[in-house]
mmCIF file of C-alpha atoms and ligand atoms in Angstrom:
data_model
loop_
_atom_site.group_PDB
_atom_site.id
_atom_site.type_symbol
_atom_site.label_atom_id
_atom_site.label_comp_id
_atom_site.label_asym_id
_atom_site.label_seq_id
_atom_site.Cartn_x
_atom_site.Cartn_y
_atom_site.Cartn_z
ATOM 1 C CA UNK B 22 -77.985 110.273 146.642
ATOM 2 C CA UNK B 23 -74.906 112.010 145.610
ATOM 3 C CA UNK B 24 -74.237 115.715 146.493
ATOM 4 C CA UNK B 25 -75.215 118.139 143.819
ATOM 5 C CA UNK B 26 -71.979 119.722 142.448
ATOM 6 C CA UNK B 27 -72.815 123.080 141.214
ATOM 7 C CA UNK B 28 -69.252 123.419 139.488
ATOM 8 C CA UNK B 29 -69.730 120.272 137.456
ATOM 9 C CA UNK B 30 -73.179 121.194 136.332
ATOM 10 C CA UNK B 31 -71.923 124.664 135.347
ATOM 11 C CA UNK B 32 -68.973 123.186 133.113
ATOM 12 C CA UNK B 33 -71.512 120.550 131.747
ATOM 13 C CA UNK B 34 -73.830 123.320 130.497
ATOM 14 C CA UNK B 35 -71.044 125.759 129.552
ATOM 15 C CA UNK B 36 -69.390 123.024 127.320
ATOM 16 C CA UNK B 37 -72.647 122.606 125.534
ATOM 17 C CA UNK B 38 -75.331 125.280 126.198
ATOM 18 C CA UNK B 39 -77.988 123.208 124.136
ATOM 19 C CA UNK B 40 -78.143 120.549 127.177
ATOM 20 C CA UNK B 41 -79.700 123.286 129.251
ATOM 21 C CA UNK B 42 -82.916 122.562 127.340
ATOM 22 C CA UNK B 43 -82.753 118.659 128.095
ATOM 23 C CA UNK B 44 -82.355 119.576 131.912
ATOM 24 C CA UNK B 45 -85.221 122.062 131.758
ATOM 25 C CA UNK B 46 -87.279 119.614 129.872
ATOM 26 C CA UNK B 47 -86.681 116.854 132.446
ATOM 27 C CA UNK B 48 -87.800 119.414 135.475
ATOM 28 C CA UNK B 49 -90.773 120.543 133.429
ATOM 29 C CA UNK B 50 -91.936 116.808 132.760
ATOM 30 C CA UNK B 51 -91.613 115.692 136.186
ATOM 31 C CA UNK B 52 -93.705 118.799 137.652
ATOM 32 C CA UNK B 53 -96.287 118.233 134.498
ATOM 33 C CA UNK B 54 -96.632 114.584 135.468
ATOM 34 C CA UNK B 55 -97.137 115.146 139.118
ATOM 35 C CA UNK B 56 -98.607 111.951 140.902
ATOM 36 C CA UNK B 57 -98.444 110.063 137.573
ATOM 37 C CA UNK B 58 -94.724 109.423 138.229
ATOM 38 C CA UNK B 59 -95.506 107.514 141.401
ATOM 39 C CA UNK B 60 -96.232 103.709 141.431
ATOM 40 C CA UNK B 61 -99.438 102.701 142.901
ATOM 41 C CA UNK B 62 -100.471 99.737 144.815
ATOM 42 C CA UNK B 63 -102.698 98.886 141.979
ATOM 43 C CA UNK B 64 -99.935 99.161 139.353
ATOM 44 C CA UNK B 65 -97.459 97.111 141.383
ATOM 45 C CA UNK B 66 -100.156 94.503 141.792
ATOM 46 C CA UNK B 67 -100.726 94.364 138.092
ATOM 47 C CA UNK B 68 -97.061 93.845 137.251
ATOM 48 C CA UNK B 69 -96.674 91.216 139.890
ATOM 49 C CA UNK B 70 -99.953 89.281 138.562
ATOM 50 C CA UNK B 71 -98.640 89.366 135.184
ATOM 51 C CA UNK B 72 -94.824 88.651 135.826
ATOM 52 C CA UNK B 73 -93.266 85.897 134.149
ATOM 53 C CA UNK B 74 -89.879 84.218 134.626
ATOM 54 C CA UNK B 75 -87.210 85.005 131.816
ATOM 55 C CA UNK B 76 -85.823 81.583 132.009
ATOM 56 C CA UNK B 77 -89.005 79.802 131.670
ATOM 57 C CA UNK B 78 -89.926 81.889 128.583
ATOM 58 C CA UNK B 79 -86.340 81.567 127.001
ATOM 59 C CA UNK B 80 -85.979 77.848 127.741
ATOM 60 C CA UNK B 81 -89.420 77.220 125.844
ATOM 61 C CA UNK B 82 -88.413 79.003 122.900
ATOM 62 C CA UNK B 83 -84.643 78.664 122.331
ATOM 63 C CA UNK B 84 -82.987 76.777 125.170
ATOM 64 C CA UNK B 85 -79.589 76.826 123.546
ATOM 65 C CA UNK B 86 -79.427 80.581 123.125
ATOM 66 C CA UNK B 87 -80.317 80.950 126.824
ATOM 67 C CA UNK B 88 -77.430 78.854 127.759
ATOM 68 C CA UNK B 89 -75.213 80.889 125.527
ATOM 69 C CA UNK B 90 -76.651 84.052 127.131
ATOM 70 C CA UNK B 91 -75.941 82.838 130.488
ATOM 71 C CA UNK B 92 -72.300 82.269 129.491
ATOM 72 C CA UNK B 93 -72.099 85.699 128.119
ATOM 73 C CA UNK B 94 -73.642 87.173 131.195
ATOM 74 C CA UNK B 95 -71.312 85.589 133.663
ATOM 75 C CA UNK B 96 -68.197 86.883 131.748
ATOM 76 C CA UNK B 97 -69.832 90.281 131.282
ATOM 77 C CA UNK B 98 -70.639 90.460 134.967
ATOM 78 C CA UNK B 99 -67.042 89.629 136.014
ATOM 79 C CA UNK B 100 -65.461 92.185 133.656
ATOM 80 C CA UNK B 101 -67.888 95.100 133.937
ATOM 81 C CA UNK B 102 -68.126 94.941 137.860
ATOM 82 C CA UNK B 103 -64.332 95.105 137.858
ATOM 83 C CA UNK B 104 -64.617 98.188 135.607
ATOM 84 C CA UNK B 105 -67.533 100.069 137.548
ATOM 85 C CA UNK B 106 -66.252 99.337 141.077
ATOM 86 C CA UNK B 107 -63.145 101.746 140.122
ATOM 87 C CA UNK B 108 -65.372 104.630 138.993
ATOM 88 C CA UNK B 109 -65.183 107.540 141.278
ATOM 89 C CA UNK B 110 -69.112 107.640 141.456
ATOM 90 C CA UNK B 111 -72.155 105.140 141.338
ATOM 91 C CA UNK B 112 -73.287 104.979 137.823
ATOM 92 C CA UNK B 113 -76.825 103.842 136.549
ATOM 93 C CA UNK B 114 -77.347 100.156 136.947
ATOM 94 C CA UNK B 115 -77.367 97.621 134.212
ATOM 95 C CA UNK B 116 -80.640 96.419 132.573
ATOM 96 C CA UNK B 117 -81.423 92.821 132.060
ATOM 97 C CA UNK B 118 -78.442 92.089 129.968
ATOM 98 C CA UNK B 119 -78.886 88.265 129.834
ATOM 99 C CA UNK B 120 -82.402 88.578 128.412
ATOM 100 C CA UNK B 121 -81.590 91.312 126.045
ATOM 101 C CA UNK B 122 -78.611 89.101 124.659
ATOM 102 C CA UNK B 123 -80.861 86.279 124.036
ATOM 103 C CA UNK B 124 -83.552 88.085 122.374
ATOM 104 C CA UNK B 125 -81.196 89.755 120.070
ATOM 105 C CA UNK B 126 -79.605 86.423 119.102
ATOM 106 C CA UNK B 127 -83.228 84.800 118.667
ATOM 107 C CA UNK B 128 -84.436 87.870 116.492
ATOM 108 C CA UNK B 129 -81.465 88.477 114.478
ATOM 109 C CA UNK B 130 -82.574 91.937 114.146
ATOM 110 C CA UNK B 131 -81.125 94.327 111.272
ATOM 111 C CA UNK B 132 -81.564 97.499 113.461
ATOM 112 C CA UNK B 133 -81.765 97.787 117.339
ATOM 113 C CA UNK B 134 -82.164 101.188 119.087
ATOM 114 C CA UNK B 135 -81.716 101.695 122.844
ATOM 115 C CA UNK B 136 -81.983 104.796 125.082
ATOM 116 C CA UNK B 137 -80.175 104.880 128.432
ATOM 117 C CA UNK B 138 -76.591 103.820 128.207
ATOM 118 C CA UNK B 139 -74.680 104.701 131.178
ATOM 119 C CA UNK B 140 -71.825 102.302 131.945
ATOM 120 C CA UNK B 141 -73.288 100.340 128.791
ATOM 121 C CA UNK B 142 -74.246 96.798 130.202
ATOM 122 C CA UNK B 143 -77.066 96.506 127.922
ATOM 123 C CA UNK B 144 -75.275 98.024 125.032
ATOM 124 C CA UNK B 145 -72.249 95.589 125.336
ATOM 125 C CA UNK B 146 -75.055 92.739 125.582
ATOM 126 C CA UNK B 147 -76.707 93.992 122.420
ATOM 127 C CA UNK B 148 -73.485 94.643 120.419
ATOM 128 C CA UNK B 149 -72.060 91.221 121.446
ATOM 129 C CA UNK B 150 -75.325 89.458 120.353
ATOM 130 C CA UNK B 151 -75.108 91.327 116.860
ATOM 131 C CA UNK B 152 -71.594 90.622 116.477
ATOM 132 C CA UNK B 153 -72.052 86.848 117.164
ATOM 133 C CA UNK B 154 -75.235 87.095 114.752
ATOM 134 C CA UNK B 155 -73.029 88.568 111.893
ATOM 135 C CA UNK B 156 -75.225 91.266 111.167
ATOM 136 C CA UNK B 157 -77.049 94.433 112.580
ATOM 137 C CA UNK B 158 -76.470 97.874 113.953
ATOM 138 C CA UNK B 159 -77.146 99.351 117.251
ATOM 139 C CA UNK B 160 -78.107 103.165 117.618
ATOM 140 C CA UNK B 161 -78.027 104.193 121.406
ATOM 141 C CA UNK B 162 -79.101 107.494 123.022
ATOM 142 C CA UNK B 163 -77.833 108.862 126.363
ATOM 143 C CA UNK B 164 -77.336 112.134 128.126
ATOM 144 C CA UNK B 165 -74.278 112.247 130.365
ATOM 145 C CA UNK B 166 -74.387 112.189 134.089
ATOM 146 C CA UNK B 167 -74.078 116.060 134.781
ATOM 147 C CA UNK B 168 -73.178 115.795 138.409
ATOM 148 C CA UNK B 169 -69.721 114.597 137.998
ATOM 149 C CA UNK B 170 -66.774 116.023 136.052
ATOM 150 C CA UNK B 171 -66.214 115.043 132.385
ATOM 151 C CA UNK B 172 -69.168 112.650 132.332
ATOM 152 C CA UNK B 173 -68.843 111.554 128.707
ATOM 153 C CA UNK B 174 -65.703 109.502 129.267
ATOM 154 C CA UNK B 175 -67.800 107.122 131.475
ATOM 155 C CA UNK B 176 -70.369 106.377 129.101
ATOM 156 C CA UNK B 177 -70.233 102.886 127.853
ATOM 157 C CA UNK B 178 -67.044 102.287 129.861
ATOM 158 C CA UNK B 179 -68.069 98.516 129.956
ATOM 159 C CA UNK B 180 -68.172 98.179 126.358
ATOM 160 C CA UNK B 181 -65.452 96.462 124.533
ATOM 161 C CA UNK B 182 -63.192 98.671 122.460
ATOM 162 C CA UNK B 183 -63.641 96.795 119.080
ATOM 163 C CA UNK B 184 -67.515 96.552 119.464
ATOM 164 C CA UNK B 185 -67.591 100.377 119.731
ATOM 165 C CA UNK B 186 -66.183 100.811 116.407
ATOM 166 C CA UNK B 187 -69.612 99.867 114.873
ATOM 167 C CA UNK B 188 -71.732 101.491 117.465
ATOM 168 C CA UNK B 189 -73.756 104.909 116.875
ATOM 169 C CA UNK B 190 -73.650 106.502 120.076
ATOM 170 C CA UNK B 191 -75.568 109.971 120.514
ATOM 171 C CA UNK B 192 -75.048 111.867 123.748
ATOM 172 C CA UNK B 193 -77.319 114.956 123.296
ATOM 173 C CA UNK B 194 -80.404 113.386 125.023
ATOM 174 C CA UNK B 195 -83.398 111.442 123.717
ATOM 175 C CA UNK B 196 -85.349 114.574 122.443
ATOM 176 C CA UNK B 197 -82.725 115.452 119.904
ATOM 177 C CA UNK B 198 -81.113 111.932 119.344
ATOM 178 C CA UNK B 199 -84.303 109.902 118.441
ATOM 179 C CA UNK B 200 -85.269 112.034 115.534
ATOM 180 C CA UNK B 201 -81.613 111.794 114.199
ATOM 181 C CA UNK B 202 -81.553 108.071 114.614
ATOM 182 C CA UNK B 203 -85.067 107.511 113.118
ATOM 183 C CA UNK B 204 -83.666 109.466 110.265
ATOM 184 C CA UNK B 205 -80.597 107.164 109.665
ATOM 185 C CA UNK B 206 -82.672 103.902 110.672
ATOM 186 C CA UNK B 207 -86.266 104.370 110.014
ATOM 187 C CA UNK B 208 -87.229 100.634 110.453
ATOM 188 C CA UNK B 209 -86.393 99.237 113.810
ATOM 189 C CA UNK B 210 -86.772 95.485 114.964
ATOM 190 C CA UNK B 211 -85.933 95.966 118.662
ATOM 191 C CA UNK B 212 -86.305 99.162 120.641
ATOM 192 C CA UNK B 213 -84.818 99.007 124.383
ATOM 193 C CA UNK B 214 -86.110 101.832 126.407
ATOM 194 C CA UNK B 215 -84.023 102.592 129.852
ATOM 195 C CA UNK B 216 -83.540 106.316 129.899
ATOM 196 C CA UNK B 217 -86.070 109.078 131.209
ATOM 197 C CA UNK B 218 -88.459 106.990 133.280
ATOM 198 C CA UNK B 219 -91.049 109.880 133.780
ATOM 199 C CA UNK B 220 -94.422 109.115 132.672
ATOM 200 C CA UNK B 221 -94.075 111.727 129.933
ATOM 201 C CA UNK B 222 -90.788 110.756 128.997
ATOM 202 C CA UNK B 223 -91.894 107.073 128.164
ATOM 203 C CA UNK B 224 -94.764 108.247 126.368
ATOM 204 C CA UNK B 225 -92.975 110.711 124.079
ATOM 205 C CA UNK B 226 -90.239 108.310 123.276
ATOM 206 C CA UNK B 227 -92.857 105.251 122.333
ATOM 207 C CA UNK B 228 -94.952 107.835 120.343
ATOM 208 C CA UNK B 229 -91.812 108.497 118.188
ATOM 209 C CA UNK B 230 -90.704 104.914 117.921
ATOM 210 C CA UNK B 231 -93.596 102.986 117.438
ATOM 211 C CA UNK B 232 -94.454 104.081 113.803
ATOM 212 C CA UNK B 233 -91.069 102.943 112.922
ATOM 213 C CA UNK B 234 -91.263 99.460 114.567
ATOM 214 C CA UNK B 235 -91.115 96.800 112.037
ATOM 215 C CA UNK B 236 -94.146 94.138 111.991
ATOM 216 C CA UNK B 237 -93.327 91.603 114.710
ATOM 217 C CA UNK B 238 -90.667 93.912 116.215
ATOM 218 C CA UNK B 239 -90.485 94.385 120.024
ATOM 219 C CA UNK B 240 -90.304 97.291 122.345
ATOM 220 C CA UNK B 241 -88.493 96.322 125.759
ATOM 221 C CA UNK B 242 -89.004 98.843 128.430
ATOM 222 C CA UNK B 243 -86.948 98.900 131.848
ATOM 223 C CA UNK B 244 -88.123 99.693 135.365
ATOM 224 C CA UNK B 245 -91.984 99.842 134.482
ATOM 225 C CA UNK B 246 -92.493 99.484 138.158
ATOM 226 C CA UNK B 247 -91.704 103.108 138.463
ATOM 227 C CA UNK B 248 -95.194 104.226 137.453
ATOM 228 C CA UNK B 249 -98.289 103.011 135.629
ATOM 229 C CA UNK B 250 -97.243 104.031 132.081
ATOM 230 C CA UNK B 251 -96.599 100.520 130.601
ATOM 231 C CA UNK B 252 -100.002 99.274 132.096
ATOM 232 C CA UNK B 253 -101.735 102.352 130.860
ATOM 233 C CA UNK B 254 -100.363 102.146 127.579
ATOM 234 C CA UNK B 255 -100.918 98.283 126.676
ATOM 235 C CA UNK B 256 -104.226 98.275 127.979
ATOM 236 C CA UNK B 257 -105.359 101.591 126.255
ATOM 237 C CA UNK B 258 -103.712 100.251 122.787
ATOM 238 C CA UNK B 259 -104.848 96.621 123.462
ATOM 239 C CA UNK B 260 -101.279 95.267 122.827
ATOM 240 C CA UNK B 261 -99.842 92.007 123.395
ATOM 241 C CA UNK B 262 -97.281 92.171 126.221
ATOM 242 C CA UNK B 263 -95.050 90.191 128.424
ATOM 243 C CA UNK B 264 -93.649 91.268 131.934
ATOM 244 C CA UNK B 265 -90.050 89.820 132.774
ATOM 245 C CA UNK B 266 -89.743 89.799 136.424
ATOM 246 C CA UNK B 267 -90.768 92.922 138.127
ATOM 247 C CA UNK B 268 -88.990 95.373 135.975
ATOM 248 C CA UNK B 269 -89.003 94.754 132.389
ATOM 249 C CA UNK B 270 -92.007 95.153 130.147
ATOM 250 C CA UNK B 271 -92.043 94.001 126.410
ATOM 251 C CA UNK B 272 -94.775 95.032 124.011
ATOM 252 C CA UNK B 273 -95.204 92.613 121.242
ATOM 253 C CA UNK B 274 -95.219 88.942 121.062
ATOM 254 C CA UNK B 275 -91.975 87.082 122.119
ATOM 255 C CA UNK B 276 -91.772 84.181 119.678
ATOM 256 C CA UNK B 277 -89.279 82.346 117.339
ATOM 257 C CA UNK B 278 -89.231 84.493 114.293
ATOM 258 C CA UNK B 279 -90.354 82.603 111.192
ATOM 259 C CA UNK B 280 -87.752 81.941 108.614
ATOM 260 C CA UNK B 281 -87.573 84.185 105.576
HETATM 261 C C1 SAM Z 316 -80.338 103.225 134.172
HETATM 262 S S1 SAM Z 316 -79.104 104.070 133.307
HETATM 263 C C2 SAM Z 316 -79.126 103.054 131.925
HETATM 264 C C3 SAM Z 316 -78.356 101.685 132.102
HETATM 265 C C4 SAM Z 316 -77.979 101.023 130.919
HETATM 266 N N1 SAM Z 316 -79.024 100.575 130.051
HETATM 267 C C5 SAM Z 316 -76.955 99.789 131.221
HETATM 268 O O1 SAM Z 316 -77.437 98.656 131.265
HETATM 269 O O2 SAM Z 316 -75.823 99.961 131.764
HETATM 270 C C6 SAM Z 316 -80.217 105.417 132.576
HETATM 271 C C7 SAM Z 316 -79.427 106.355 131.472
HETATM 272 O O3 SAM Z 316 -80.249 107.314 131.035
HETATM 273 C C8 SAM Z 316 -79.711 108.384 130.791
HETATM 274 N N2 SAM Z 316 -80.865 109.385 130.606
HETATM 275 C C9 SAM Z 316 -81.694 109.950 131.394
HETATM 276 N N3 SAM Z 316 -82.517 110.682 130.819
HETATM 277 C C10 SAM Z 316 -82.201 110.680 129.608
HETATM 278 C C11 SAM Z 316 -82.764 111.340 128.349
HETATM 279 N N4 SAM Z 316 -83.855 112.371 128.291
HETATM 280 N N5 SAM Z 316 -82.121 111.365 127.252
HETATM 281 C C12 SAM Z 316 -81.083 110.338 127.042
HETATM 282 N N6 SAM Z 316 -80.491 109.739 128.210
HETATM 283 C C13 SAM Z 316 -81.238 109.857 129.227
HETATM 284 C C14 SAM Z 316 -79.119 108.735 132.134
HETATM 285 O O4 SAM Z 316 -78.127 109.535 132.102
HETATM 286 C C15 SAM Z 316 -78.313 107.250 132.439
HETATM 287 O O5 SAM Z 316 -77.081 107.095 131.634
#
């Protein structure tokens, strides 16, 4: 863990006092969630029993796109690693960008929304796949890493400059950004959640997003192993789901969309 730098935190809040509400909300949610924020043997066991291999799924549905996604991921890995290795602090790790690239190529979405950008591994994967599709827009939400100086300049640092031009990036935290995004893009094809990993953070975001998800659309959630939110939700709502590896949960049915 990096040491708390109170000077950076003070500067961060001073430049934009509205951020105080986001930080206070995070602390309140952690306290209110209490033990719900912890994984249990039962929730970890459930994930392990349901876990599937991304490659096995992708090769069954669209093998040629999985190969393309592999080439994308290899290039991305080399380029992105060279960039993040030079950063003066350790930035939040990348989600499953090969799988996301494959999914976006498969679904040909018009609207993708993601929360949690950090260096931008998943943003780059989604934007690259949309670019290759020749259609679609990405709306992303993040909240800069407040412990370092000028954190905004690192957000999306692995995203290609030309892809940034068509990117709708919000940096005021999910609570403020998601309502704005939903106003601009009320129908979502794919939602990728990789920001506030608390139990109530997940619940709040999905309750906002789900009414805006198109029929057949997908919710992809990272780090589901952190607590039992994903299991509790899909069981309570009786939703189809897939677990990729031990971290990524998908709500909805992954299938080749029918033409038309
Ligand atoms: C694991 S990182 C995201 C990694 C990213 N998907 C990638 O592939 O590079 C999580 C990010 O979520 C952001 N975050 C945490 N809480 C947030 C909130 N309430 N609203 C928006 N972003 C938040 C963090 O600042 C961090 O940048």
